[in-house]
Amino acid sequence: MSQIRTTLRRAGLTTALATVGVLTAAGVASAHVTVHPESYAKGATDGVLTFRVPNEENTASTTKVQVFMPTDHPLLGVLVSPRDGWKAKMSTTRLKKPIKTDDGTITDAVSEITWTGGKISSGQYEDFDVAFGQLPKDTEKLTFKTLQTYSNGKTVRWIEAPSGGQEPENPAPVLKLGAKGGEGGGSASSVPAAGATGKPRASSSDSTARGIGIAGLVVGVLGMAAAAFAVVRSRSAGHAE
């Protein structure tokens, strides 16, 4: 019986360590600033983008978030949704090329949104909602470089672009733009925004995290199966003797 108990303890320890490892990896894989939904139609109107900011520091809180809006392909009619405990400040810039709309010519656009005054504690995240009047029609994607500042003075620069098909260490949030009703995205009414539904679409990193989590469960099951096999084998050996 002592041999069986030892076998079970070893199998259980191996399973636990393997599961903790993959779940930890899952948390790391999804812990960067993202924009939801992942895609919209080119020229979509009256929609909402949600910037999800997780806190990666164990001993510090996030106290400042700066999202830089693309000015080469600007968003029109940008508005910020109030967020309890946070104060939002929008900065504008004059466009190099004015944009003609049905309501007139647009010469300025929002270039930066900064949230301060609140805090995101360790193990938590905050969603910041930004409404837009219209997305650009002349680009395939929009990149929102973001700076995240912590209470200990550390600033994480989420500004890197993918290279060679590999995700960088600090990727900038990217919104893909596709034809209306096409594979790349839908209209504002057909692609729900996180701020509108409360259920943001999963990003590629979230999918990766789920995949890793499933792998952890598989490892756990295999570990338990190995333990059961060891018990049966030990009993069989005992009877043989």
Coordinates of N, CA and C in Angstrom, one line a residue:
M1 N 0.8 -1.2 0.0 CA 0.0 0.0 0.0 C 0.9 1.3 0.0
S2 N 2.0 1.2 0.7 CA 2.9 2.4 0.8 C 3.4 2.7 -0.6
Q3 N 3.7 1.7 -1.4 CA 4.2 1.9 -2.8 C 3.1 2.6 -3.6
I4 N 1.8 2.1 -3.4 CA 0.7 2.7 -4.2 C 0.6 4.2 -3.9
R5 N 0.6 4.5 -2.5 CA 0.5 5.9 -2.1 C 1.6 6.7 -2.7
T6 N 2.8 6.2 -2.7 CA 3.9 7.0 -3.2 C 3.7 7.2 -4.7
T7 N 3.3 6.2 -5.4 CA 3.0 6.4 -6.9 C 2.0 7.4 -7.1
L8 N 0.9 7.4 -6.3 CA -0.2 8.4 -6.5 C 0.3 9.8 -6.2
R9 N 1.1 9.9 -5.1 CA 1.6 11.3 -4.8 C 2.5 11.8 -5.9
R10 N 3.3 11.0 -6.4 CA 4.2 11.4 -7.5 C 3.4 11.8 -8.7
A11 N 2.5 11.0 -9.1 CA 1.6 11.3 -10.3 C 0.8 12.6 -10.0
G12 N 0.3 12.8 -8.8 CA -0.5 14.0 -8.5 C 0.4 15.2 -8.6
L13 N 1.6 15.1 -8.0 CA 2.5 16.3 -8.0 C 2.9 16.7 -9.5
T14 N 3.2 15.7 -10.3 CA 3.6 15.9 -11.7 C 2.4 16.6 -12.4
T15 N 1.2 16.1 -12.2 CA 0.0 16.7 -12.8 C -0.2 18.1 -12.4
A16 N -0.1 18.3 -11.1 CA -0.3 19.7 -10.6 C 0.7 20.7 -11.2
L17 N 2.0 20.3 -11.2 CA 3.0 21.2 -11.7 C 2.8 21.5 -13.2
A18 N 2.4 20.4 -13.9 CA 2.2 20.6 -15.4 C 1.0 21.6 -15.6
T19 N 0.0 21.4 -14.8 CA -1.2 22.2 -15.0 C -0.9 23.7 -14.6
V20 N -0.2 23.9 -13.5 CA 0.1 25.2 -13.1 C 1.0 25.9 -14.2
G21 N 1.9 25.1 -14.7 CA 2.8 25.7 -15.8 C 2.0 26.2 -17.0
V22 N 1.1 25.4 -17.5 CA 0.4 25.8 -18.7 C -0.6 26.9 -18.4
L23 N -1.2 26.9 -17.2 CA -2.2 28.0 -16.9 C -1.4 29.3 -16.7
T24 N -0.2 29.2 -16.1 CA 0.6 30.5 -16.0 C 0.9 31.0 -17.3
A25 N 1.3 30.1 -18.2 CA 1.6 30.5 -19.6 C 0.4 31.1 -20.3
A26 N -0.8 30.6 -20.0 CA -2.0 31.2 -20.6 C -2.2 32.6 -20.1
G27 N -1.9 32.8 -18.8 CA -2.1 34.2 -18.3 C -1.2 35.2 -18.9
V28 N 0.1 34.8 -19.1 CA 1.1 35.6 -19.7 C 0.7 35.9 -21.2
A29 N 0.2 34.9 -21.9 CA -0.1 35.0 -23.3 C -1.2 36.1 -23.5
S30 N -2.1 36.3 -22.6 CA -3.2 37.2 -22.8 C -3.1 38.5 -22.1
A31 N -2.0 38.8 -21.4 CA -1.8 39.9 -20.5 C -1.2 41.1 -21.2
H32 N -1.7 41.5 -22.3 CA -1.3 42.8 -22.9 C -2.5 43.6 -23.4
V33 N -2.2 44.9 -23.7 CA -3.3 45.8 -24.0 C -3.9 45.4 -25.4
T34 N -5.2 45.3 -25.5 CA -5.9 44.9 -26.7 C -7.0 45.8 -27.0
V35 N -7.5 45.8 -28.3 CA -8.7 46.5 -28.7 C -9.8 45.5 -29.1
H36 N -11.0 45.8 -28.8 CA -12.1 44.9 -29.1 C -13.2 45.8 -29.7
P37 N -13.9 45.2 -30.7 CA -13.7 44.0 -31.4 C -12.3 44.0 -32.2
E38 N -12.0 42.9 -32.7 CA -10.7 42.8 -33.5 C -10.8 43.4 -34.9
S39 N -12.1 43.5 -35.4 CA -12.2 44.0 -36.8 C -13.5 44.8 -36.9
Y40 N -13.5 45.6 -37.9 CA -14.7 46.4 -38.3 C -14.7 46.5 -39.8
A41 N -15.8 47.0 -40.4 CA -15.8 47.3 -41.8 C -15.1 48.6 -42.1
K42 N -14.5 48.7 -43.2 CA -14.0 50.0 -43.6 C -15.1 51.0 -43.7
G43 N -14.9 52.2 -43.2 CA -15.9 53.3 -43.2 C -17.1 53.0 -42.3
A44 N -17.0 52.1 -41.4 CA -18.1 51.8 -40.5 C -18.4 53.1 -39.7
T45 N -19.7 53.2 -39.3 CA -20.1 54.4 -38.6 C -20.8 54.1 -37.3
D46 N -20.7 55.1 -36.4 CA -21.4 55.0 -35.1 C -21.1 53.7 -34.4
G47 N -19.9 53.4 -34.1 CA -19.5 52.2 -33.3 C -18.7 52.6 -32.1
V48 N -18.3 51.5 -31.4 CA -17.5 51.7 -30.2 C -16.3 50.7 -30.2
L49 N -15.2 51.3 -29.8 CA -13.9 50.5 -29.6 C -13.6 50.4 -28.1
T50 N -13.3 49.2 -27.6 CA -12.9 49.1 -26.2 C -11.5 48.7 -26.1
F51 N -10.7 49.5 -25.3 CA -9.3 49.2 -25.0 C -9.2 48.5 -23.7
R52 N -8.8 47.2 -23.7 CA -8.7 46.5 -22.5 C -7.3 46.5 -21.9
V53 N -7.1 47.0 -20.7 CA -5.8 47.2 -20.1 C -5.6 46.4 -18.9
P54 N -4.8 45.3 -18.9 CA -4.6 44.5 -17.7 C -3.4 45.0 -17.0
N55 N -3.3 44.7 -15.7 CA -2.2 45.0 -14.8 C -1.3 43.8 -14.7
E56 N 0.0 44.0 -15.2 CA 0.9 42.9 -15.2 C 1.9 42.9 -14.0
E57 N 1.8 44.0 -13.2 CA 2.8 44.2 -12.1 C 2.2 43.6 -10.8
N58 N 3.0 42.9 -10.0 CA 2.5 42.3 -8.8 C 2.5 43.3 -7.6
T59 N 3.3 44.3 -7.7 CA 3.5 45.2 -6.5 C 3.2 46.7 -6.9
A60 N 2.5 46.9 -8.0 CA 2.2 48.3 -8.4 C 0.9 48.3 -9.2
S61 N 0.2 49.4 -9.2 CA -1.0 49.6 -9.9 C -0.8 50.5 -11.1
T62 N -1.7 50.2 -12.1 CA -1.7 51.1 -13.3 C -2.4 52.4 -13.0
T63 N -1.7 53.5 -13.2 CA -2.3 54.8 -12.8 C -2.5 55.7 -14.0
K64 N -2.0 55.4 -15.2 CA -2.1 56.2 -16.4 C -2.1 55.4 -17.6
V65 N -3.0 55.7 -18.5 CA -3.1 55.0 -19.8 C -3.2 56.0 -20.9
Q66 N -2.3 55.9 -21.9 CA -2.3 56.8 -23.0 C -2.5 56.0 -24.3
V67 N -3.5 56.3 -25.1 CA -3.8 55.7 -26.3 C -3.6 56.7 -27.4
F68 N -2.7 56.4 -28.4 CA -2.4 57.3 -29.5 C -3.2 56.9 -30.7
M69 N -4.1 57.8 -31.1 CA -5.0 57.5 -32.3 C -4.2 57.8 -33.6
P70 N -4.4 56.9 -34.6 CA -3.8 57.1 -35.9 C -4.2 58.4 -36.6
T71 N -3.3 59.2 -37.0 CA -3.6 60.5 -37.7 C -3.4 60.4 -39.2
D72 N -2.7 59.4 -39.6 CA -2.6 59.2 -41.1 C -3.9 58.7 -41.7
H73 N -4.7 57.9 -40.9 CA -6.0 57.5 -41.2 C -6.9 57.7 -40.0
P74 N -7.3 59.0 -39.8 CA -8.0 59.3 -38.5 C -9.4 58.8 -38.4
L75 N -9.8 58.6 -37.1 CA -11.2 58.3 -36.8 C -11.9 59.7 -36.6
L76 N -13.1 59.7 -37.1 CA -13.9 60.9 -37.0 C -14.9 60.8 -35.9
G77 N -15.2 62.0 -35.3 CA -16.3 62.0 -34.3 C -16.0 61.2 -33.1
V78 N -14.8 61.3 -32.5 CA -14.4 60.5 -31.4 C -14.9 61.0 -30.1
L79 N -15.5 60.2 -29.3 CA -16.1 60.5 -28.0 C -15.6 59.5 -27.0
V80 N -15.4 59.9 -25.7 CA -14.9 59.0 -24.7 C -16.1 58.7 -23.7
S81 N -16.3 57.5 -23.4 CA -17.3 57.1 -22.4 C -16.7 57.3 -21.0
P82 N -17.5 57.9 -20.1 CA -17.1 58.1 -18.7 C -16.7 56.8 -18.0
R83 N -15.7 56.8 -17.2 CA -15.2 55.6 -16.5 C -15.0 56.0 -15.0
D84 N -15.7 55.4 -14.1 CA -15.7 55.7 -12.7 C -14.2 55.8 -12.2
G85 N -13.9 56.9 -11.6 CA -12.5 57.0 -11.0 C -11.5 57.5 -11.9
W86 N -11.8 57.6 -13.2 CA -10.8 58.0 -14.2 C -11.3 59.3 -14.9
K87 N -10.3 60.1 -15.2 CA -10.5 61.4 -15.9 C -9.8 61.3 -17.3
A88 N -10.6 61.5 -18.3 CA -10.1 61.4 -19.7 C -9.8 62.7 -20.3
K89 N -8.6 62.8 -21.0 CA -8.3 64.1 -21.7 C -8.0 63.7 -23.1
M90 N -8.6 64.5 -24.0 CA -8.4 64.2 -25.5 C -7.5 65.4 -26.1
S91 N -6.5 65.0 -26.9 CA -5.7 66.0 -27.6 C -6.0 65.8 -29.1
T92 N -6.0 66.9 -29.8 CA -6.3 66.9 -31.2 C -5.1 67.4 -32.0
T93 N -5.1 67.1 -33.3 CA -4.0 67.6 -34.1 C -4.6 68.0 -35.5
R94 N -4.0 68.9 -36.1 CA -4.5 69.4 -37.4 C -4.0 68.4 -38.5
L95 N -5.0 68.0 -39.3 CA -4.7 67.0 -40.4 C -3.9 67.6 -41.5
K96 N -3.0 66.8 -42.1 CA -2.2 67.2 -43.2 C -3.1 67.4 -44.4
K97 N -4.1 66.5 -44.5 CA -5.1 66.5 -45.6 C -6.5 66.5 -45.0
P98 N -7.2 67.7 -45.1 CA -8.6 67.7 -44.6 C -9.5 66.7 -45.2
I99 N -10.5 66.3 -44.5 CA -11.4 65.2 -45.0 C -12.8 65.8 -45.2
K100 N -13.3 65.6 -46.4 CA -14.6 66.2 -46.7 C -15.7 65.2 -46.3
T101 N -16.7 65.6 -45.6 CA -17.8 64.8 -45.2 C -19.2 65.5 -45.6
D102 N -20.3 64.8 -45.4 CA -21.6 65.4 -45.7 C -21.9 66.5 -44.7
D103 N -21.2 66.5 -43.6 CA -21.4 67.6 -42.6 C -20.4 68.7 -42.7
G104 N -19.5 68.6 -43.7 CA -18.5 69.7 -43.9 C -17.1 69.1 -44.0
T105 N -16.1 70.0 -43.9 CA -14.7 69.6 -44.0 C -14.1 69.5 -42.7
I106 N -13.5 68.3 -42.4 CA -12.8 68.1 -41.1 C -11.4 68.4 -41.2
T107 N -10.9 69.3 -40.4 CA -9.5 69.7 -40.4 C -8.7 69.3 -39.2
D108 N -9.4 68.8 -38.2 CA -8.7 68.4 -36.9 C -9.3 67.0 -36.5
A109 N -8.4 66.2 -35.9 CA -8.9 64.9 -35.4 C -8.2 64.6 -34.1
V110 N -8.8 63.7 -33.3 CA -8.2 63.3 -32.0 C -7.0 62.5 -32.2
S111 N -5.9 62.9 -31.6 CA -4.6 62.2 -31.8 C -4.2 61.4 -30.5
E112 N -4.7 61.7 -29.4 CA -4.3 61.1 -28.1 C -5.4 61.2 -27.1
I113 N -5.6 60.0 -26.4 CA -6.6 60.0 -25.2 C -5.8 59.5 -24.0
T114 N -5.8 60.3 -23.0 CA -5.1 60.0 -21.7 C -6.1 59.8 -20.6
W115 N -6.0 58.7 -19.9 CA -6.8 58.4 -18.7 C -5.9 58.5 -17.5
T116 N -6.3 59.3 -16.5 CA -5.6 59.4 -15.2 C -6.6 59.4 -14.1
G117 N -6.0 59.3 -12.8 CA -6.9 59.5 -11.6 C -7.4 58.2 -11.0
G118 N -7.4 57.2 -11.8 CA -7.9 55.9 -11.3 C -6.7 54.9 -11.1
K119 N -7.0 53.7 -10.8 CA -6.0 52.7 -10.7 C -6.5 51.3 -11.1
I120 N -5.6 50.5 -11.6 CA -5.9 49.1 -11.9 C -4.9 48.3 -11.1
S121 N -5.5 47.5 -10.1 CA -4.6 46.8 -9.2 C -4.1 45.5 -9.8
S122 N -3.2 44.9 -9.1 CA -2.6 43.6 -9.6 C -3.7 42.6 -9.8
G123 N -3.6 41.9 -10.9 CA -4.6 40.8 -11.2 C -5.9 41.3 -11.7
Q124 N -6.0 42.6 -12.0 CA -7.2 43.2 -12.5 C -7.0 43.9 -13.9
Y125 N -8.1 44.2 -14.5 CA -8.0 45.0 -15.8 C -9.1 46.0 -15.8
E126 N -9.0 46.9 -16.8 CA -10.0 48.0 -17.0 C -10.3 48.1 -18.4
D127 N -11.6 48.3 -18.8 CA -12.0 48.5 -20.1 C -12.3 50.0 -20.3
F128 N -11.7 50.6 -21.4 CA -11.9 52.0 -21.7 C -12.6 52.1 -23.1
D129 N -13.8 52.6 -23.1 CA -14.6 52.7 -24.3 C -14.5 54.0 -25.0
V130 N -14.3 53.9 -26.3 CA -14.2 55.1 -27.2 C -15.2 54.9 -28.3
A131 N -16.1 55.9 -28.5 CA -17.0 55.8 -29.6 C -16.5 56.6 -30.8
F132 N -16.9 56.2 -32.0 CA -16.4 56.9 -33.2 C -17.6 57.2 -34.1
G133 N -17.5 58.3 -34.9 CA -18.5 58.6 -35.8 C -18.3 57.8 -37.1
Q134 N -17.1 57.7 -37.5 CA -16.7 57.0 -38.8 C -15.3 56.5 -38.8
L135 N -15.1 55.3 -39.3 CA -13.7 54.8 -39.5 C -13.3 55.1 -40.9
P136 N -12.0 55.1 -41.1 CA -11.4 55.4 -42.5 C -11.8 54.3 -43.4
K137 N -11.7 54.6 -44.7 CA -12.1 53.7 -45.8 C -10.8 53.3 -46.6
D138 N -9.7 53.9 -46.3 CA -8.5 53.8 -47.2 C -7.4 53.0 -46.6
T139 N -7.6 52.1 -45.6 CA -6.6 51.4 -45.0 C -7.1 50.0 -44.6
E140 N -6.2 49.1 -44.4 CA -6.5 47.7 -44.0 C -6.5 47.5 -42.5
K141 N -5.9 48.4 -41.8 CA -5.8 48.2 -40.3 C -5.5 49.6 -39.7
L142 N -5.8 49.7 -38.4 CA -5.5 50.8 -37.6 C -4.7 50.4 -36.4
T143 N -3.6 51.1 -36.1 CA -2.7 50.7 -35.0 C -2.8 51.8 -33.9
F144 N -3.1 51.3 -32.7 CA -3.2 52.3 -31.6 C -2.1 52.1 -30.6
K145 N -1.0 52.8 -30.8 CA 0.1 52.7 -29.8 C -0.3 53.2 -28.4
T146 N 0.1 52.4 -27.4 CA -0.4 52.7 -26.1 C 0.7 52.7 -25.1
L147 N 0.7 53.6 -24.1 CA 1.6 53.7 -23.0 C 0.9 53.4 -21.7
Q148 N 1.4 52.5 -20.9 CA 0.8 52.1 -19.6 C 1.8 52.4 -18.5
T149 N 1.4 53.4 -17.6 CA 2.3 53.8 -16.5 C 1.8 53.2 -15.2
Y150 N 2.8 52.8 -14.4 CA 2.5 52.2 -13.1 C 2.8 53.1 -12.0
S151 N 2.3 52.8 -10.8 CA 2.5 53.6 -9.6 C 4.0 53.6 -9.2
N152 N 4.8 52.6 -9.6 CA 6.2 52.6 -9.3 C 7.1 53.4 -10.3
G153 N 6.4 54.0 -11.2 CA 7.2 54.8 -12.2 C 7.5 54.1 -13.5
K154 N 7.2 52.8 -13.5 CA 7.5 52.0 -14.8 C 6.5 52.3 -15.8
T155 N 6.9 52.5 -17.1 CA 6.1 52.7 -18.2 C 6.3 51.6 -19.2
V156 N 5.2 50.9 -19.6 CA 5.3 49.8 -20.6 C 4.8 50.4 -21.9
R157 N 5.6 50.3 -23.0 CA 5.3 50.9 -24.3 C 4.7 49.8 -25.2
W158 N 3.4 49.8 -25.3 CA 2.7 48.8 -26.2 C 2.7 49.5 -27.6
I159 N 3.9 49.4 -28.3 CA 4.0 50.1 -29.6 C 4.6 49.3 -30.7
E160 N 4.9 48.0 -30.4 CA 5.6 47.2 -31.4 C 4.7 46.5 -32.4
A161 N 5.2 46.4 -33.6 CA 4.4 45.8 -34.7 C 5.0 44.4 -34.9
P162 N 4.1 43.4 -35.4 CA 4.6 42.1 -35.7 C 5.7 42.1 -36.7
S163 N 6.6 41.1 -36.6 CA 7.7 41.0 -37.5 C 7.9 39.5 -37.8
G164 N 7.9 39.2 -39.1 CA 8.2 37.8 -39.5 C 7.1 36.9 -39.1
G165 N 5.9 37.4 -38.9 CA 4.8 36.5 -38.4 C 4.8 36.2 -36.9
Q166 N 5.8 36.8 -36.2 CA 5.9 36.5 -34.8 C 5.3 37.7 -34.0
E167 N 4.6 37.5 -32.9 CA 4.1 38.5 -32.1 C 5.2 39.1 -31.2
P168 N 5.3 40.4 -31.2 CA 6.4 41.0 -30.4 C 6.1 40.9 -28.9
E169 N 7.0 41.3 -28.1 CA 6.9 41.3 -26.6 C 5.8 42.3 -26.2
N170 N 5.9 43.5 -26.8 CA 4.9 44.5 -26.4 C 4.1 45.0 -27.6
P171 N 3.2 44.2 -28.1 CA 2.5 44.6 -29.3 C 1.5 45.7 -29.1
A172 N 1.4 46.5 -30.1 CA 0.4 47.6 -30.1 C -1.0 47.0 -30.5
P173 N -2.0 47.5 -29.9 CA -3.4 47.1 -30.3 C -3.6 47.4 -31.7
V174 N -4.2 46.5 -32.5 CA -4.4 46.6 -33.9 C -5.9 46.3 -34.2
L175 N -6.6 47.2 -35.0 CA -7.9 46.9 -35.4 C -7.9 46.6 -36.9
K176 N -8.3 45.5 -37.4 CA -8.4 45.1 -38.8 C -9.6 45.7 -39.4
L177 N -9.4 46.2 -40.6 CA -10.5 46.8 -41.4 C -10.7 46.0 -42.7
G178 N -12.0 45.6 -42.9 CA -12.3 44.8 -44.1 C -13.5 45.3 -44.9
A179 N -13.8 44.7 -46.0 CA -14.9 45.1 -46.8 C -16.2 44.8 -46.0
K180 N -17.2 45.6 -46.2 CA -18.5 45.4 -45.5 C -19.1 44.1 -45.8
G181 N -19.4 43.3 -44.8 CA -19.9 42.0 -45.0 C -18.9 40.9 -45.4
G182 N -17.6 41.3 -45.5 CA -16.6 40.4 -46.0 C -15.9 39.7 -44.8
E183 N -14.9 39.0 -45.1 CA -14.2 38.2 -44.1 C -13.5 39.1 -43.1
G184 N -13.1 40.3 -43.5 CA -12.3 41.1 -42.6 C -13.1 41.8 -41.5
G185 N -14.4 41.8 -41.6 CA -15.2 42.5 -40.6 C -16.6 42.8 -41.1
G186 N -17.4 43.4 -40.3 CA -18.7 43.8 -40.6 C -18.9 45.3 -40.4
S187 N -20.2 45.7 -40.5 CA -20.5 47.1 -40.2 C -20.6 47.2 -38.7
A188 N -20.8 48.5 -38.3 CA -20.9 48.7 -36.8 C -22.1 48.0 -36.2
S189 N -23.1 47.7 -37.0 CA -24.3 47.0 -36.5 C -24.1 45.5 -36.4
S190 N -23.2 44.9 -37.3 CA -23.0 43.5 -37.4 C -21.8 43.0 -36.6
V191 N -20.9 43.9 -36.2 CA -19.8 43.5 -35.4 C -19.9 44.2 -34.0
P192 N -20.4 43.4 -33.0 CA -20.6 44.0 -31.7 C -19.4 44.5 -31.0
A193 N -19.5 45.7 -30.4 CA -18.3 46.2 -29.6 C -18.5 45.9 -28.2
A194 N -17.3 45.8 -27.5 CA -17.4 45.4 -26.1 C -18.2 46.3 -25.3
G195 N -18.1 47.6 -25.5 CA -18.8 48.6 -24.7 C -20.3 48.5 -25.0
A196 N -20.7 48.0 -26.1 CA -22.2 47.9 -26.5 C -22.8 46.7 -25.9
T197 N -22.1 45.6 -25.9 CA -22.7 44.3 -25.5 C -22.2 43.8 -24.2
G198 N -21.1 44.3 -23.7 CA -20.5 43.7 -22.5 C -19.8 42.4 -22.7
K199 N -19.8 41.9 -23.9 CA -19.2 40.6 -24.2 C -18.3 40.8 -25.4
P200 N -17.0 41.3 -25.2 CA -16.1 41.6 -26.3 C -15.7 40.3 -27.0
R201 N -15.5 40.4 -28.3 CA -15.0 39.2 -29.0 C -13.6 38.8 -28.6
A202 N -13.3 37.6 -28.6 CA -12.0 37.1 -28.1 C -10.9 37.5 -29.1
S203 N -9.8 38.0 -28.6 CA -8.7 38.3 -29.5 C -7.9 37.0 -29.7
S204 N -6.9 37.1 -30.6 CA -6.1 36.0 -31.0 C -5.3 35.5 -29.7
S205 N -4.9 36.4 -28.9 CA -4.2 36.1 -27.7 C -5.1 35.3 -26.7
D206 N -6.4 35.8 -26.7 CA -7.3 35.1 -25.8 C -7.5 33.6 -26.3
S207 N -7.6 33.5 -27.6 CA -7.8 32.1 -28.1 C -6.6 31.3 -27.8
T208 N -5.4 31.9 -27.9 CA -4.2 31.1 -27.5 C -4.2 30.7 -26.1
A209 N -4.7 31.6 -25.2 CA -4.7 31.3 -23.8 C -5.7 30.2 -23.5
R210 N -6.8 30.2 -24.2 CA -7.8 29.1 -24.0 C -7.2 27.8 -24.5
G211 N -6.5 27.8 -25.6 CA -5.8 26.6 -26.1 C -4.9 26.1 -25.1
I212 N -4.1 26.9 -24.5 CA -3.1 26.5 -23.5 C -3.8 25.9 -22.3
G213 N -4.9 26.6 -21.9 CA -5.6 26.1 -20.8 C -6.2 24.7 -21.0
I214 N -6.7 24.5 -22.2 CA -7.2 23.1 -22.6 C -6.1 22.1 -22.5
A215 N -4.9 22.5 -23.0 CA -3.8 21.6 -23.0 C -3.4 21.2 -21.6
G216 N -3.6 22.2 -20.6 CA -3.4 21.9 -19.2 C -4.3 20.8 -18.7
L217 N -5.6 21.0 -19.1 CA -6.6 20.0 -18.6 C -6.2 18.6 -19.2
V218 N -5.8 18.6 -20.4 CA -5.4 17.3 -21.1 C -4.2 16.7 -20.3
V219 N -3.3 17.5 -19.9 CA -2.1 17.0 -19.2 C -2.6 16.4 -17.9
G220 N -3.5 17.1 -17.2 CA -4.1 16.6 -16.0 C -4.7 15.3 -16.1
V221 N -5.6 15.1 -17.1 CA -6.2 13.9 -17.4 C -5.2 12.7 -17.6
L222 N -4.2 13.0 -18.4 CA -3.2 12.0 -18.7 C -2.5 11.6 -17.4
G223 N -2.2 12.6 -16.6 CA -1.5 12.3 -15.3 C -2.3 11.4 -14.4
M224 N -3.6 11.7 -14.3 CA -4.5 10.8 -13.5 C -4.6 9.4 -14.1
A225 N -4.6 9.3 -15.4 CA -4.7 8.0 -16.1 C -3.4 7.2 -15.8
A226 N -2.3 8.0 -15.8 CA -1.0 7.3 -15.5 C -1.0 6.8 -14.1
A227 N -1.6 7.6 -13.2 CA -1.6 7.2 -11.8 C -2.5 5.9 -11.6
A228 N -3.7 5.9 -12.3 CA -4.5 4.8 -12.2 C -3.9 3.5 -12.7
F229 N -3.2 3.7 -13.8 CA -2.4 2.5 -14.4 C -1.4 2.0 -13.5
A230 N -0.7 2.9 -12.8 CA 0.3 2.5 -11.8 C -0.3 1.8 -10.7
V231 N -1.4 2.2 -10.2 CA -2.1 1.5 -9.1 C -2.4 0.1 -9.5
V232 N -3.1 -0.1 -10.7 CA -3.4 -1.4 -11.2 C -2.2 -2.3 -11.3
R233 N -1.2 -1.7 -11.9 CA 0.1 -2.5 -12.1 C 0.7 -2.9 -10.8
S234 N 0.6 -2.0 -9.8 CA 1.2 -2.4 -8.5 C 0.4 -3.5 -7.8
R235 N -0.9 -3.4 -7.9 CA -1.8 -4.5 -7.4 C -1.5 -5.8 -8.1
S236 N -1.4 -5.8 -9.4 CA -1.2 -7.0 -10.1 C 0.1 -7.6 -9.7
A237 N 1.2 -6.8 -9.5 CA 2.5 -7.3 -9.1 C 2.4 -7.9 -7.7
G238 N 1.5 -7.3 -6.8 CA 1.4 -7.8 -5.5 C 0.7 -9.2 -5.5
H239 N -0.3 -9.4 -6.3 CA -1.0 -10.7 -6.4 C -0.1 -11.7 -7.0
A240 N 0.8 -11.3 -7.9 CA 1.7 -12.3 -8.6 C 2.7 -12.8 -7.6
E241 N 3.1 -12.0 -6.6 CA 4.0 -12.4 -5.6 C 3.3 -13.4 -4.6

